[in-house]
Tab-separated table of C-alpha atoms in Angstrom:
chain	number	residue	atom	x	y	z
H	30	MET	CA	-19.465	-37.737	10.845
H	31	LYS	CA	-20.730	-39.293	7.613
H	32	HIS	CA	-22.746	-36.129	6.928
H	33	PHE	CA	-19.639	-33.956	7.203
H	34	GLU	CA	-17.671	-36.326	4.970
H	35	LYS	CA	-20.332	-36.069	2.268
H	36	LEU	CA	-20.468	-32.308	2.696
H	37	GLU	CA	-16.697	-31.900	2.424
H	38	ALA	CA	-16.665	-34.027	-0.731
H	39	HIS	CA	-19.492	-31.928	-2.168
H	40	ILE	CA	-17.639	-28.619	-1.710
H	41	LYS	CA	-14.067	-29.852	-2.232
H	42	GLU	CA	-13.679	-28.404	-5.726
H	43	GLU	CA	-14.707	-24.905	-4.628
H	44	LYS	CA	-12.596	-25.002	-1.459
H	45	ASP	CA	-9.513	-26.181	-3.322
H	46	TYR	CA	-9.942	-23.439	-5.904
H	47	LEU	CA	-10.398	-20.760	-3.241
H	48	ASN	CA	-7.388	-21.913	-1.229
H	49	ASN	CA	-5.254	-21.623	-4.357
H	50	HIS	CA	-6.922	-18.649	-6.018
H	51	PRO	CA	-4.547	-16.611	-8.236
H	52	LEU	CA	-5.624	-13.475	-6.362
H	53	TYR	CA	-3.255	-14.214	-3.465
H	54	SER	CA	-0.086	-14.180	-5.547
H	55	LYS	CA	-1.299	-11.139	-7.486
H	56	ILE	CA	-1.153	-8.868	-4.433
H	57	ASN	CA	2.439	-7.730	-4.911
H	58	ASN	CA	2.394	-4.000	-4.206
H	59	ILE	CA	0.559	-1.563	-1.967
H	60	ASP	CA	-1.826	-0.459	-4.728
H	61	HIS	CA	-2.911	-4.075	-5.236
H	62	LEU	CA	-3.461	-4.459	-1.517
H	63	ARG	CA	-5.627	-1.343	-1.461
H	64	LEU	CA	-7.730	-2.689	-4.336
H	65	PHE	CA	-8.092	-5.997	-2.504
H	66	THR	CA	-9.437	-4.333	0.630
H	67	GLN	CA	-11.833	-2.148	-1.384
H	68	GLY	CA	-13.562	-5.301	-2.662
H	69	HIS	CA	-13.172	-7.497	0.403
H	70	VAL	CA	-14.588	-4.938	2.840
H	71	TYR	CA	-18.133	-5.831	1.712
H	72	ALA	CA	-17.618	-9.411	2.896
H	73	VAL	CA	-16.347	-8.094	6.235
H	74	TRP	CA	-19.483	-5.987	6.579
H	75	ASP	CA	-22.165	-8.496	5.503
H	76	PHE	CA	-20.678	-11.204	7.704
H	77	MET	CA	-22.158	-9.343	10.658
H	78	SER	CA	-25.649	-9.558	9.181
H	79	LEU	CA	-25.280	-13.335	8.850
H	80	LEU	CA	-24.132	-13.477	12.451
H	81	LYS	CA	-26.971	-11.274	13.687
H	82	ALA	CA	-29.495	-13.394	11.762
H	83	LEU	CA	-28.196	-16.443	13.635
H	84	GLN	CA	-28.414	-14.545	16.912
H	85	ILE	CA	-32.070	-13.714	16.177
H	86	GLU	CA	-32.927	-17.280	15.169
H	87	LEU	CA	-30.909	-19.238	17.752
H	88	THR	CA	-30.776	-17.113	20.905
H	89	CYS	CA	-33.430	-15.001	22.563
H	90	VAL	CA	-33.256	-11.290	21.723
H	91	SER	CA	-36.885	-10.507	22.545
H	92	ILE	CA	-38.781	-9.707	25.710
H	93	PRO	CA	-39.891	-11.611	27.729
H	94	TRP	CA	-36.816	-13.821	27.602
H	95	PHE	CA	-36.999	-17.594	27.137
H	96	ALA	CA	-34.105	-20.020	26.884
H	97	SER	CA	-33.567	-21.170	23.291
H	98	GLU	CA	-33.625	-24.894	22.535
H	99	TYR	CA	-29.982	-24.970	21.402
H	100	PRO	CA	-27.740	-24.391	24.457
H	101	ASN	CA	-24.415	-25.165	22.758
H	102	THR	CA	-25.295	-23.131	19.684
H	103	ARG	CA	-26.448	-20.097	21.635
H	104	TYR	CA	-23.099	-20.157	23.427
H	105	LEU	CA	-21.292	-20.211	20.073
H	106	ILE	CA	-23.330	-17.331	18.652
H	107	ASN	CA	-22.984	-15.145	21.741
H	108	GLU	CA	-19.249	-15.887	21.873
H	109	ILE	CA	-18.745	-14.869	18.238
H	110	VAL	CA	-20.933	-11.761	18.591
H	111	LEU	CA	-18.808	-10.649	21.545
H	112	ALA	CA	-15.577	-11.043	19.570
H	113	GLU	CA	-16.810	-9.714	16.233
H	114	GLU	CA	-18.751	-6.734	17.539
H	115	SER	CA	-16.504	-5.549	20.368
H	116	ASP	CA	-13.014	-7.042	20.082
H	117	LEU	CA	-9.863	-5.456	21.502
H	118	TYR	CA	-8.107	-3.428	18.814
H	119	ILE	CA	-4.371	-2.908	18.423
H	120	ASP	CA	-4.612	0.516	20.112
H	121	GLY	CA	-6.648	-0.724	23.097
H	122	ARG	CA	-10.079	0.406	21.866
H	123	ARG	CA	-13.106	-1.900	21.682
H	124	LEU	CA	-14.254	-2.061	18.054
H	125	SER	CA	-16.126	-4.370	15.740
H	126	HIS	CA	-13.971	-6.208	13.214
H	127	PHE	CA	-15.621	-4.183	10.463
H	128	GLU	CA	-14.581	-0.938	12.156
H	129	MET	CA	-11.057	-2.321	12.566
H	130	TYR	CA	-10.957	-3.153	8.877
H	131	LEU	CA	-12.117	0.329	7.853
H	132	ASP	CA	-9.524	1.917	10.113
H	133	ALA	CA	-6.779	-0.304	8.670
H	134	MET	CA	-7.907	0.594	5.134
H	135	GLN	CA	-7.746	4.301	5.894
H	136	ALA	CA	-4.315	3.902	7.482
H	137	MET	CA	-2.951	2.369	4.269
H	138	GLY	CA	-4.646	4.922	2.009
H	139	ALA	CA	-7.358	2.675	0.564
H	140	ASP	CA	-10.586	4.265	-0.709
H	141	THR	CA	-13.401	3.697	1.804
H	142	SER	CA	-15.850	6.143	0.193
H	143	PHE	CA	-17.854	3.472	-1.682
H	144	ILE	CA	-18.611	1.329	1.383
H	145	ILE	CA	-19.292	4.407	3.546
H	146	ASP	CA	-21.655	5.913	0.959
H	147	PHE	CA	-23.391	2.539	0.599
H	148	LEU	CA	-24.008	2.334	4.344
H	149	LYS	CA	-25.291	5.928	4.418
H	150	ASP	CA	-27.687	5.083	1.593
H	151	LEU	CA	-28.823	1.936	3.414
H	152	ARG	CA	-29.495	3.909	6.597
H	153	ASN	CA	-31.727	6.197	4.572
H	154	THR	CA	-33.572	3.606	2.468
H	155	LYS	CA	-33.612	0.802	5.055
H	156	LYS	CA	-34.028	-1.437	1.996
H	157	ILE	CA	-31.002	-3.616	1.368
H	158	TYR	CA	-31.810	-4.647	-2.192
H	159	GLN	CA	-32.554	-1.073	-3.253
H	160	SER	CA	-29.266	0.125	-1.803
H	161	LEU	CA	-27.451	-2.726	-3.517
H	162	GLU	CA	-28.857	-1.574	-6.839
H	163	ASN	CA	-27.530	1.911	-6.086
H	164	LEU	CA	-24.077	0.562	-5.241
H	165	ASN	CA	-21.464	1.310	-7.899
H	166	VAL	CA	-19.303	-1.824	-7.757
H	167	ASP	CA	-18.621	-4.926	-9.865
H	168	ASN	CA	-21.832	-6.935	-10.302
H	169	ARG	CA	-20.162	-10.031	-8.793
H	170	ILE	CA	-19.739	-8.142	-5.528
H	171	LYS	CA	-23.425	-7.247	-5.621
H	172	GLU	CA	-24.308	-10.904	-6.273
H	173	PHE	CA	-22.198	-11.929	-3.289
H	174	LEU	CA	-24.124	-9.528	-1.060
H	175	LYS	CA	-27.517	-10.431	-2.530
H	176	PHE	CA	-26.873	-14.111	-1.822
H	177	THR	CA	-26.132	-13.306	1.820
H	178	PHE	CA	-29.412	-11.471	2.297
H	179	ASN	CA	-31.398	-14.008	0.282
H	180	ILE	CA	-30.222	-16.689	2.704
H	181	ILE	CA	-31.021	-14.478	5.690
H	182	ASP	CA	-34.502	-13.885	4.269
H	183	THR	CA	-35.258	-17.627	4.389
H	184	LYS	CA	-35.203	-17.386	8.209
H	185	GLU	CA	-34.136	-21.044	8.170
H	186	SER	CA	-31.397	-21.332	10.751
H	187	HIS	CA	-29.654	-24.359	9.241
H	188	LYS	CA	-29.294	-22.568	5.881
H	189	ILE	CA	-27.961	-19.394	7.490
H	190	ALA	CA	-25.591	-21.514	9.585
H	191	ALA	CA	-24.343	-23.277	6.441
H	192	ALA	CA	-23.516	-19.990	4.696
H	193	PHE	CA	-21.860	-18.779	7.888
H	194	THR	CA	-19.833	-21.921	8.621
H	195	PHE	CA	-18.750	-23.172	5.217
H	196	GLY	CA	-18.858	-19.909	3.263
H	197	ARG	CA	-17.127	-17.896	5.987
H	198	GLU	CA	-15.870	-19.359	9.271
H	199	ASN	CA	-14.511	-22.665	7.972
H	200	LEU	CA	-12.823	-20.913	5.050
H	201	ILE	CA	-11.204	-17.993	6.814
H	202	PRO	CA	-8.129	-19.547	8.521
H	203	ASP	CA	-6.601	-21.032	5.345
H	204	MET	CA	-7.633	-18.117	3.173
H	205	PHE	CA	-6.363	-15.422	5.503
H	206	THR	CA	-3.119	-17.274	6.194
H	207	SER	CA	-2.374	-17.281	2.459
H	208	ILE	CA	-3.032	-13.550	2.171
H	209	LEU	CA	-1.049	-12.725	5.313
H	210	LYS	CA	1.990	-14.570	3.925
H	211	GLU	CA	1.782	-12.477	0.773
H	212	ILE	CA	1.569	-9.260	2.801
H	213	GLN	CA	4.598	-10.131	4.913
H	214	ARG	CA	6.553	-11.254	1.865
H	215	TYR	CA	5.995	-8.190	-0.287
H	216	PHE	CA	5.606	-5.399	2.269
H	217	PRO	CA	8.143	-6.068	5.065
H	218	ASP	CA	8.901	-2.375	5.569
H	219	THR	CA	5.410	-0.973	5.038
H	220	GLU	CA	3.291	0.287	7.935
H	221	LEU	CA	0.517	-2.317	7.859
H	222	ASP	CA	0.340	-3.139	11.559
H	223	LYS	CA	-3.409	-2.573	11.821
H	224	PHE	CA	-4.210	-4.691	8.806
H	225	ILE	CA	-1.936	-7.544	9.898
H	226	TYR	CA	-3.432	-7.384	13.402
H	227	TYR	CA	-6.932	-7.771	11.925
H	228	PHE	CA	-5.906	-10.855	9.933
H	229	GLN	CA	-4.118	-12.411	12.890
H	230	ARG	CA	-7.184	-11.985	15.077
H	231	HIS	CA	-9.286	-13.834	12.502
H	232	ILE	CA	-6.783	-16.660	12.206
H	233	GLU	CA	-6.653	-16.979	15.983
H	234	LEU	CA	-10.410	-16.821	16.598
H	235	ASP	CA	-11.720	-18.740	13.595
H	236	GLY	CA	-9.050	-21.436	13.501
H	237	ASP	CA	-8.772	-22.155	17.218
H	238	GLU	CA	-12.207	-21.320	18.592
H	239	HIS	CA	-15.046	-20.362	16.288
H	240	GLY	CA	-14.454	-22.869	13.493
H	241	PRO	CA	-14.797	-26.004	15.644
H	242	LEU	CA	-17.783	-24.531	17.493
H	243	ALA	CA	-19.484	-23.731	14.181
H	244	PHE	CA	-19.243	-27.419	13.195
H	245	LYS	CA	-21.033	-28.312	16.428
H	246	MET	CA	-23.731	-25.766	15.583
H	247	ILE	CA	-24.354	-27.467	12.234
H	248	GLU	CA	-24.622	-30.855	13.955
H	249	GLU	CA	-27.051	-29.520	16.540
H	250	LEU	CA	-29.283	-27.864	13.936
H	251	ALA	CA	-29.363	-30.676	11.365
H	252	GLN	CA	-29.013	-33.806	13.521
H	253	ASP	CA	-30.100	-36.724	11.277
H	254	ASP	CA	-32.539	-34.761	9.125
H	255	GLY	CA	-31.685	-35.727	5.543
H	256	GLN	CA	-33.428	-32.723	3.998
H	257	LYS	CA	-31.555	-30.283	6.228
H	258	TRP	CA	-28.213	-31.866	5.317
H	259	ALA	CA	-29.139	-31.617	1.641
H	260	ASP	CA	-29.962	-27.925	2.155
H	261	ILE	CA	-26.676	-27.397	3.987
H	262	GLN	CA	-24.760	-28.989	1.122
H	263	ALA	CA	-26.507	-26.829	-1.477
H	264	VAL	CA	-26.129	-23.559	0.450
H	265	SER	CA	-22.489	-24.254	1.315
H	266	LYS	CA	-21.626	-24.859	-2.331
H	267	GLN	CA	-23.475	-21.729	-3.447
H	268	ALA	CA	-21.769	-19.655	-0.739
H	269	LEU	CA	-18.346	-20.789	-1.922
H	270	GLN	CA	-19.259	-20.115	-5.541
H	271	LYS	CA	-20.293	-16.574	-4.603
H	272	ARG	CA	-16.976	-16.167	-2.751
H	273	ILE	CA	-15.174	-17.273	-5.911
H	274	GLY	CA	-17.122	-14.608	-7.809
H	275	LEU	CA	-16.065	-11.990	-5.264
H	276	TRP	CA	-12.408	-13.068	-5.498
H	277	ASP	CA	-12.589	-13.083	-9.310
H	278	ALA	CA	-13.992	-9.525	-9.262
H	279	ILE	CA	-11.149	-8.330	-7.030
H	280	TYR	CA	-8.595	-10.167	-9.135
H	281	ASP	CA	-9.908	-8.514	-12.297
H	282	SER	CA	-9.770	-5.069	-10.659
H	283	ILE	CA	-6.080	-5.647	-9.916
H	284	VAL	CA	-5.235	-7.105	-13.329
C-alpha cells in the first residue's frame, strides 16, 4: 500500500487538474460537443493498442500455448479485451468501444473524416510514426499518440500497465462522470443516446470492475521492486501530462 500512497502523491497535481479541467464546463452546445469528440476519439482508438500490448506481454497469444506467469493479470487483460473489443451496443450489436464512439459521433454530426483517413493511411504504411506525421491535427494530439506508442515500444509490461492504469483506467470514471453531467445539463432534449450509452458503459466497467483489477495488475507486476515502482511513477505522471495536453488542445479548438 505504501507504494500506491507514494504514487498517488506523485501524480496528485495532474489528477486534480484533469478532474477540474476547464474543458468540461466549456462544452455548452452541440458544436462544442462535436469538437470534443473529434479530438477525444484518438484517445479512444489508441487505448486499444495499449490494451493489446498488455495482452501480448502478459497473456499467451502465440502457438504453442503456455500459461503466463501472472494468473490474476491475465484474467484482467482478457476480461477488458472482451468488453472493449466486443461489448453489447445500445442497438444489440457487438462492437468495440471505438466503433461505438465513431457511430455515436456520426449520429450527432461530428466529423469523423480525420480519424478514418488516418486509419486508412496507417493500414497502407503500417508505420505508426509515419502516419502520425501525416495526420493533420493539433501537435498536442500527435504528442499524446506518440507517447502511447513510445511506451508500447519499450515492451516493458510494468510501464505499459502504468500508462494504461493511471493514464487511462484509473482516470476514466471521474473524468467521464464530469463530462456526462455537462451533456445531460446542456442537451436534455438532444438525441445523444448513443454517446451517453458509451460514457455510461465506461463508468460502469472502469469504476466497478476494471479499475480495481488494474491496481492488482500493477501490484503483481511491480511487487517490491523499487526500480519498477519508480518507473511506474514516472510513466504515470507523463501519461497524465500528455492527457492534459490533449485536453488543452481540445479546449483551444472550442475556444
